[in-house]
């Protein structure tokens, strides 16, 4: 990753703008927690040229959701799995809605 200081990049939810320390502070967690959700493959931070982890706002929202579950007593591995399954369900529902819209717009089908 190379440094891109253009203002538009900071508005991008996927731009890895936050260092591990800042990211942990933003979600009220520790750097160790961010490493753990990375090891559980919930999020994969990009690396700077120097090898430091960088997180996007999108990744921080996911990590914050994991932190909520962990704070409620869910083991971190289970919290990560729950979030992955929630994401898969949301995607499946989105695809189903697209199929329904496409079927409705094509009109009724007749069978003989």
mmCIF file with all atom_site columns, N, CA, C and O in Angstrom, residues 27-65:
data_model
loop_
_atom_site.group_PDB
_atom_site.id
_atom_site.type_symbol
_atom_site.label_atom_id
_atom_site.label_alt_id
_atom_site.label_comp_id
_atom_site.label_asym_id
_atom_site.label_entity_id
_atom_site.label_seq_id
_atom_site.pdbx_PDB_ins_code
_atom_site.Cartn_x
_atom_site.Cartn_y
_atom_site.Cartn_z
_atom_site.occupancy
_atom_site.B_iso_or_equiv
_atom_site.pdbx_formal_charge
_atom_site.auth_seq_id
_atom_site.auth_comp_id
_atom_site.auth_asym_id
_atom_site.auth_atom_id
_atom_site.pdbx_PDB_model_num
ATOM 1   N N  . UNK A 1 27 ? -12.730 1.745   18.559 1.00 0.00 ? 27 UNK A N  1
ATOM 2   C CA . UNK A 1 27 ? -13.787 0.776   18.887 1.00 0.00 ? 27 UNK A CA 1
ATOM 3   C C  . UNK A 1 27 ? -13.756 0.361   20.355 1.00 0.00 ? 27 UNK A C  1
ATOM 4   O O  . UNK A 1 27 ? -14.533 -0.497  20.771 1.00 0.00 ? 27 UNK A O  1
ATOM 5   N N  . UNK A 1 28 ? -12.879 0.965   21.128 1.00 0.00 ? 28 UNK A N  1
ATOM 6   C CA . UNK A 1 28 ? -12.811 0.655   22.551 1.00 0.00 ? 28 UNK A CA 1
ATOM 7   C C  . UNK A 1 28 ? -12.279 -0.732  22.840 1.00 0.00 ? 28 UNK A C  1
ATOM 8   O O  . UNK A 1 28 ? -12.744 -1.397  23.760 1.00 0.00 ? 28 UNK A O  1
ATOM 9   N N  . UNK A 1 29 ? -11.318 -1.151  22.049 1.00 0.00 ? 29 UNK A N  1
ATOM 10  C CA . UNK A 1 29 ? -10.732 -2.486  22.209 1.00 0.00 ? 29 UNK A CA 1
ATOM 11  C C  . UNK A 1 29 ? -9.217  -2.338  22.357 1.00 0.00 ? 29 UNK A C  1
ATOM 12  O O  . UNK A 1 29 ? -8.690  -1.235  22.377 1.00 0.00 ? 29 UNK A O  1
ATOM 13  N N  . UNK A 1 30 ? -8.554  -3.461  22.434 1.00 0.00 ? 30 UNK A N  1
ATOM 14  C CA . UNK A 1 30 ? -7.097  -3.466  22.506 1.00 0.00 ? 30 UNK A CA 1
ATOM 15  C C  . UNK A 1 30 ? -6.528  -3.901  21.159 1.00 0.00 ? 30 UNK A C  1
ATOM 16  O O  . UNK A 1 30 ? -7.218  -4.548  20.364 1.00 0.00 ? 30 UNK A O  1
ATOM 17  N N  . UNK A 1 31 ? -5.264  -3.576  20.897 1.00 0.00 ? 31 UNK A N  1
ATOM 18  C CA . UNK A 1 31 ? -4.629  -4.096  19.684 1.00 0.00 ? 31 UNK A CA 1
ATOM 19  C C  . UNK A 1 31 ? -4.677  -5.625  19.635 1.00 0.00 ? 31 UNK A C  1
ATOM 20  O O  . UNK A 1 31 ? -4.832  -6.213  18.565 1.00 0.00 ? 31 UNK A O  1
ATOM 21  N N  . UNK A 1 32 ? -4.586  -6.275  20.789 1.00 0.00 ? 32 UNK A N  1
ATOM 22  C CA . UNK A 1 32 ? -4.664  -7.734  20.837 1.00 0.00 ? 32 UNK A CA 1
ATOM 23  C C  . UNK A 1 32 ? -6.006  -8.249  20.336 1.00 0.00 ? 32 UNK A C  1
ATOM 24  O O  . UNK A 1 32 ? -6.076  -9.291  19.691 1.00 0.00 ? 32 UNK A O  1
ATOM 25  N N  . UNK A 1 33 ? -7.072  -7.516  20.650 1.00 0.00 ? 33 UNK A N  1
ATOM 26  C CA . UNK A 1 33 ? -8.395  -7.901  20.161 1.00 0.00 ? 33 UNK A CA 1
ATOM 27  C C  . UNK A 1 33 ? -8.420  -7.825  18.634 1.00 0.00 ? 33 UNK A C  1
ATOM 28  O O  . UNK A 1 33 ? -8.923  -8.737  17.969 1.00 0.00 ? 33 UNK A O  1
ATOM 29  N N  . UNK A 1 34 ? -7.874  -6.758  18.067 1.00 0.00 ? 34 UNK A N  1
ATOM 30  C CA . UNK A 1 34 ? -7.838  -6.634  16.602 1.00 0.00 ? 34 UNK A CA 1
ATOM 31  C C  . UNK A 1 34 ? -6.999  -7.747  15.978 1.00 0.00 ? 34 UNK A C  1
ATOM 32  O O  . UNK A 1 34 ? -7.362  -8.282  14.929 1.00 0.00 ? 34 UNK A O  1
ATOM 33  N N  . UNK A 1 35 ? -5.898  -8.097  16.619 1.00 0.00 ? 35 UNK A N  1
ATOM 34  C CA . UNK A 1 35 ? -5.102  -9.224  16.113 1.00 0.00 ? 35 UNK A CA 1
ATOM 35  C C  . UNK A 1 35 ? -5.917  -10.508 16.160 1.00 0.00 ? 35 UNK A C  1
ATOM 36  O O  . UNK A 1 35 ? -5.884  -11.318 15.231 1.00 0.00 ? 35 UNK A O  1
ATOM 37  N N  . UNK A 1 36 ? -6.681  -10.701 17.231 1.00 0.00 ? 36 UNK A N  1
ATOM 38  C CA . UNK A 1 36 ? -7.482  -11.927 17.382 1.00 0.00 ? 36 UNK A CA 1
ATOM 39  C C  . UNK A 1 36 ? -8.564  -12.029 16.304 1.00 0.00 ? 36 UNK A C  1
ATOM 40  O O  . UNK A 1 36 ? -8.773  -13.111 15.750 1.00 0.00 ? 36 UNK A O  1
ATOM 41  N N  . UNK A 1 37 ? -9.252  -10.930 15.993 1.00 0.00 ? 37 UNK A N  1
ATOM 42  C CA . UNK A 1 37 ? -10.274 -11.015 14.944 1.00 0.00 ? 37 UNK A CA 1
ATOM 43  C C  . UNK A 1 37 ? -9.619  -11.198 13.577 1.00 0.00 ? 37 UNK A C  1
ATOM 44  O O  . UNK A 1 37 ? -10.205 -11.803 12.682 1.00 0.00 ? 37 UNK A O  1
ATOM 45  N N  . UNK A 1 38 ? -8.398  -10.732 13.441 1.00 0.00 ? 38 UNK A N  1
ATOM 46  C CA . UNK A 1 38 ? -7.646  -10.996 12.217 1.00 0.00 ? 38 UNK A CA 1
ATOM 47  C C  . UNK A 1 38 ? -7.248  -12.461 12.115 1.00 0.00 ? 38 UNK A C  1
ATOM 48  O O  . UNK A 1 38 ? -7.365  -13.071 11.053 1.00 0.00 ? 38 UNK A O  1
ATOM 49  N N  . UNK A 1 39 ? -6.801  -13.039 13.221 1.00 0.00 ? 39 UNK A N  1
ATOM 50  C CA . UNK A 1 39 ? -6.426  -14.451 13.239 1.00 0.00 ? 39 UNK A CA 1
ATOM 51  C C  . UNK A 1 39 ? -7.642  -15.345 12.991 1.00 0.00 ? 39 UNK A C  1
ATOM 52  O O  . UNK A 1 39 ? -7.513  -16.424 12.418 1.00 0.00 ? 39 UNK A O  1
ATOM 53  N N  . UNK A 1 40 ? -8.827  -14.879 13.421 1.00 0.00 ? 40 UNK A N  1
ATOM 54  C CA . UNK A 1 40 ? -10.059 -15.635 13.185 1.00 0.00 ? 40 UNK A CA 1
ATOM 55  C C  . UNK A 1 40 ? -10.583 -15.410 11.763 1.00 0.00 ? 40 UNK A C  1
ATOM 56  O O  . UNK A 1 40 ? -11.613 -15.953 11.396 1.00 0.00 ? 40 UNK A O  1
ATOM 57  N N  . UNK A 1 41 ? -9.855  -14.617 11.012 1.00 0.00 ? 41 UNK A N  1
ATOM 58  C CA . UNK A 1 41 ? -10.166 -14.311 9.609  1.00 0.00 ? 41 UNK A CA 1
ATOM 59  C C  . UNK A 1 41 ? -11.494 -13.574 9.427  1.00 0.00 ? 41 UNK A C  1
ATOM 60  O O  . UNK A 1 41 ? -12.140 -13.696 8.394  1.00 0.00 ? 41 UNK A O  1
ATOM 61  N N  . UNK A 1 42 ? -11.879 -12.822 10.445 1.00 0.00 ? 42 UNK A N  1
ATOM 62  C CA . UNK A 1 42 ? -13.067 -11.990 10.308 1.00 0.00 ? 42 UNK A CA 1
ATOM 63  C C  . UNK A 1 42 ? -12.737 -10.766 9.459  1.00 0.00 ? 42 UNK A C  1
ATOM 64  O O  . UNK A 1 42 ? -13.505 -10.381 8.588  1.00 0.00 ? 42 UNK A O  1
ATOM 65  N N  . UNK A 1 43 ? -11.594 -10.177 9.723  1.00 0.00 ? 43 UNK A N  1
ATOM 66  C CA . UNK A 1 43 ? -11.110 -9.061  8.911  1.00 0.00 ? 43 UNK A CA 1
ATOM 67  C C  . UNK A 1 43 ? -9.647  -9.310  8.580  1.00 0.00 ? 43 UNK A C  1
ATOM 68  O O  . UNK A 1 43 ? -8.948  -10.008 9.324  1.00 0.00 ? 43 UNK A O  1
ATOM 69  N N  . UNK A 1 44 ? -9.209  -8.772  7.468  1.00 0.00 ? 44 UNK A N  1
ATOM 70  C CA . UNK A 1 44 ? -7.813  -8.885  7.074  1.00 0.00 ? 44 UNK A CA 1
ATOM 71  C C  . UNK A 1 44 ? -7.290  -7.486  6.794  1.00 0.00 ? 44 UNK A C  1
ATOM 72  O O  . UNK A 1 44 ? -7.569  -6.914  5.739  1.00 0.00 ? 44 UNK A O  1
ATOM 73  N N  . UNK A 1 45 ? -6.579  -6.913  7.755  1.00 0.00 ? 45 UNK A N  1
ATOM 74  C CA . UNK A 1 45 ? -6.081  -5.556  7.545  1.00 0.00 ? 45 UNK A CA 1
ATOM 75  C C  . UNK A 1 45 ? -5.023  -5.536  6.443  1.00 0.00 ? 45 UNK A C  1
ATOM 76  O O  . UNK A 1 45 ? -4.313  -6.532  6.236  1.00 0.00 ? 45 UNK A O  1
ATOM 77  N N  . UNK A 1 46 ? -4.972  -4.424  5.745  1.00 0.00 ? 46 UNK A N  1
ATOM 78  C CA . UNK A 1 46 ? -3.903  -4.250  4.772  1.00 0.00 ? 46 UNK A CA 1
ATOM 79  C C  . UNK A 1 46 ? -2.642  -3.887  5.530  1.00 0.00 ? 46 UNK A C  1
ATOM 80  O O  . UNK A 1 46 ? -2.697  -3.516  6.704  1.00 0.00 ? 46 UNK A O  1
ATOM 81  N N  . UNK A 1 47 ? -1.519  -4.005  4.870  1.00 0.00 ? 47 UNK A N  1
ATOM 82  C CA . UNK A 1 47 ? -0.244  -3.683  5.508  1.00 0.00 ? 47 UNK A CA 1
ATOM 83  C C  . UNK A 1 47 ? 0.385   -2.486  4.808  1.00 0.00 ? 47 UNK A C  1
ATOM 84  O O  . UNK A 1 47 ? 0.347   -2.369  3.589  1.00 0.00 ? 47 UNK A O  1
ATOM 85  N N  . UNK A 1 48 ? 0.960   -1.603  5.603  1.00 0.00 ? 48 UNK A N  1
ATOM 86  C CA . UNK A 1 48 ? 1.695   -0.472  5.046  1.00 0.00 ? 48 UNK A CA 1
ATOM 87  C C  . UNK A 1 48 ? 2.999   -0.998  4.460  1.00 0.00 ? 48 UNK A C  1
ATOM 88  O O  . UNK A 1 48 ? 3.355   -2.170  4.652  1.00 0.00 ? 48 UNK A O  1
ATOM 89  N N  . UNK A 1 49 ? 3.715   -0.139  3.773  1.00 0.00 ? 49 UNK A N  1
ATOM 90  C CA . UNK A 1 49 ? 5.007   -0.539  3.220  1.00 0.00 ? 49 UNK A CA 1
ATOM 91  C C  . UNK A 1 49 ? 5.956   -1.016  4.317  1.00 0.00 ? 49 UNK A C  1
ATOM 92  O O  . UNK A 1 49 ? 6.800   -1.865  4.083  1.00 0.00 ? 49 UNK A O  1
ATOM 93  N N  . UNK A 1 50 ? 5.787   -0.492  5.520  1.00 0.00 ? 50 UNK A N  1
ATOM 94  C CA . UNK A 1 50 ? 6.621   -0.897  6.653  1.00 0.00 ? 50 UNK A CA 1
ATOM 95  C C  . UNK A 1 50 ? 6.101   -2.132  7.373  1.00 0.00 ? 50 UNK A C  1
ATOM 96  O O  . UNK A 1 50 ? 6.679   -2.562  8.363  1.00 0.00 ? 50 UNK A O  1
ATOM 97  N N  . UNK A 1 51 ? 4.978   -2.704  6.908  1.00 0.00 ? 51 UNK A N  1
ATOM 98  C CA . UNK A 1 51 ? 4.440   -3.922  7.495  1.00 0.00 ? 51 UNK A CA 1
ATOM 99  C C  . UNK A 1 51 ? 3.429   -3.705  8.607  1.00 0.00 ? 51 UNK A C  1
ATOM 100 O O  . UNK A 1 51 ? 2.983   -4.661  9.228  1.00 0.00 ? 51 UNK A O  1
ATOM 101 N N  . UNK A 1 52 ? 3.065   -2.451  8.863  1.00 0.00 ? 52 UNK A N  1
ATOM 102 C CA . UNK A 1 52 ? 2.100   -2.158  9.924  1.00 0.00 ? 52 UNK A CA 1
ATOM 103 C C  . UNK A 1 52 ? 0.670   -2.376  9.434  1.00 0.00 ? 52 UNK A C  1
ATOM 104 O O  . UNK A 1 52 ? 0.343   -2.093  8.291  1.00 0.00 ? 52 UNK A O  1
ATOM 105 N N  . UNK A 1 53 ? -0.171  -2.889  10.327 1.00 0.00 ? 53 UNK A N  1
ATOM 106 C CA . UNK A 1 53 ? -1.574  -3.123  9.975  1.00 0.00 ? 53 UNK A CA 1
ATOM 107 C C  . UNK A 1 53 ? -2.310  -1.799  9.830  1.00 0.00 ? 53 UNK A C  1
ATOM 108 O O  . UNK A 1 53 ? -2.130  -0.895  10.644 1.00 0.00 ? 53 UNK A O  1
ATOM 109 N N  . UNK A 1 54 ? -3.174  -1.734  8.800  1.00 0.00 ? 54 UNK A N  1
ATOM 110 C CA . UNK A 1 54 ? -4.019  -0.565  8.562  1.00 0.00 ? 54 UNK A CA 1
ATOM 111 C C  . UNK A 1 54 ? -5.444  -1.044  8.369  1.00 0.00 ? 54 UNK A C  1
ATOM 112 O O  . UNK A 1 54 ? -5.699  -2.013  7.655  1.00 0.00 ? 54 UNK A O  1
ATOM 113 N N  . UNK A 1 55 ? -6.384  -0.355  9.014  1.00 0.00 ? 55 UNK A N  1
ATOM 114 C CA . UNK A 1 55 ? -7.786  -0.757  9.007  1.00 0.00 ? 55 UNK A CA 1
ATOM 115 C C  . UNK A 1 55 ? -8.661  0.294   8.330  1.00 0.00 ? 55 UNK A C  1
ATOM 116 O O  . UNK A 1 55 ? -8.417  1.491   8.455  1.00 0.00 ? 55 UNK A O  1
ATOM 117 N N  . UNK A 1 56 ? -9.691  -0.187  7.652  1.00 0.00 ? 56 UNK A N  1
ATOM 118 C CA . UNK A 1 56 ? -10.665 0.702   7.031  1.00 0.00 ? 56 UNK A CA 1
ATOM 119 C C  . UNK A 1 56 ? -11.842 0.911   7.978  1.00 0.00 ? 56 UNK A C  1
ATOM 120 O O  . UNK A 1 56 ? -12.005 0.172   8.951  1.00 0.00 ? 56 UNK A O  1
ATOM 121 N N  . UNK A 1 57 ? -12.667 1.898   7.676  1.00 0.00 ? 57 UNK A N  1
ATOM 122 C CA . UNK A 1 57 ? -13.864 2.119   8.497  1.00 0.00 ? 57 UNK A CA 1
ATOM 123 C C  . UNK A 1 57 ? -14.791 0.912   8.428  1.00 0.00 ? 57 UNK A C  1
ATOM 124 O O  . UNK A 1 57 ? -15.412 0.537   9.424  1.00 0.00 ? 57 UNK A O  1
ATOM 125 N N  . UNK A 1 58 ? -14.893 0.295   7.259  1.00 0.00 ? 58 UNK A N  1
ATOM 126 C CA . UNK A 1 58 ? -15.731 -0.902  7.123  1.00 0.00 ? 58 UNK A CA 1
ATOM 127 C C  . UNK A 1 58 ? -15.231 -2.004  8.059  1.00 0.00 ? 58 UNK A C  1
ATOM 128 O O  . UNK A 1 58 ? -16.008 -2.628  8.774  1.00 0.00 ? 58 UNK A O  1
ATOM 129 N N  . UNK A 1 59 ? -13.932 -2.234  8.074  1.00 0.00 ? 59 UNK A N  1
ATOM 130 C CA . UNK A 1 59 ? -13.365 -3.256  8.957  1.00 0.00 ? 59 UNK A CA 1
ATOM 131 C C  . UNK A 1 59 ? -13.588 -2.916  10.417 1.00 0.00 ? 59 UNK A C  1
ATOM 132 O O  . UNK A 1 59 ? -13.837 -3.803  11.239 1.00 0.00 ? 59 UNK A O  1
ATOM 133 N N  . UNK A 1 60 ? -13.542 -1.642  10.743 1.00 0.00 ? 60 UNK A N  1
ATOM 134 C CA . UNK A 1 60 ? -13.760 -1.239  12.134 1.00 0.00 ? 60 UNK A CA 1
ATOM 135 C C  . UNK A 1 60 ? -15.207 -1.461  12.557 1.00 0.00 ? 60 UNK A C  1
ATOM 136 O O  . UNK A 1 60 ? -15.464 -1.819  13.710 1.00 0.00 ? 60 UNK A O  1
ATOM 137 N N  . UNK A 1 61 ? -16.157 -1.281  11.647 1.00 0.00 ? 61 UNK A N  1
ATOM 138 C CA . UNK A 1 61 ? -17.553 -1.577  11.986 1.00 0.00 ? 61 UNK A CA 1
ATOM 139 C C  . UNK A 1 61 ? -17.720 -3.065  12.283 1.00 0.00 ? 61 UNK A C  1
ATOM 140 O O  . UNK A 1 61 ? -18.418 -3.451  13.231 1.00 0.00 ? 61 UNK A O  1
ATOM 141 N N  . UNK A 1 62 ? -17.075 -3.913  11.505 1.00 0.00 ? 62 UNK A N  1
ATOM 142 C CA . UNK A 1 62 ? -17.147 -5.356  11.733 1.00 0.00 ? 62 UNK A CA 1
ATOM 143 C C  . UNK A 1 62 ? -16.485 -5.713  13.062 1.00 0.00 ? 62 UNK A C  1
ATOM 144 O O  . UNK A 1 62 ? -17.039 -6.477  13.863 1.00 0.00 ? 62 UNK A O  1
ATOM 145 N N  . UNK A 1 63 ? -15.310 -5.147  13.317 1.00 0.00 ? 63 UNK A N  1
ATOM 146 C CA . UNK A 1 63 ? -14.607 -5.422  14.575 1.00 0.00 ? 63 UNK A CA 1
ATOM 147 C C  . UNK A 1 63 ? -15.414 -4.919  15.767 1.00 0.00 ? 63 UNK A C  1
ATOM 148 O O  . UNK A 1 63 ? -15.459 -5.581  16.823 1.00 0.00 ? 63 UNK A O  1
ATOM 149 N N  . UNK A 1 64 ? -16.091 -3.783  15.611 1.00 0.00 ? 64 UNK A N  1
ATOM 150 C CA . UNK A 1 64 ? -16.921 -3.254  16.698 1.00 0.00 ? 64 UNK A CA 1
ATOM 151 C C  . UNK A 1 64 ? -18.090 -4.192  16.986 1.00 0.00 ? 64 UNK A C  1
ATOM 152 O O  . UNK A 1 64 ? -18.460 -4.403  18.143 1.00 0.00 ? 64 UNK A O  1
ATOM 153 N N  . UNK A 1 65 ? -18.664 -4.774  15.945 1.00 0.00 ? 65 UNK A N  1
ATOM 154 C CA . UNK A 1 65 ? -19.756 -5.742  16.137 1.00 0.00 ? 65 UNK A CA 1
ATOM 155 C C  . UNK A 1 65 ? -19.232 -6.967  16.899 1.00 0.00 ? 65 UNK A C  1
ATOM 156 O O  . UNK A 1 65 ? -19.892 -7.471  17.810 1.00 0.00 ? 65 UNK A O  1
#
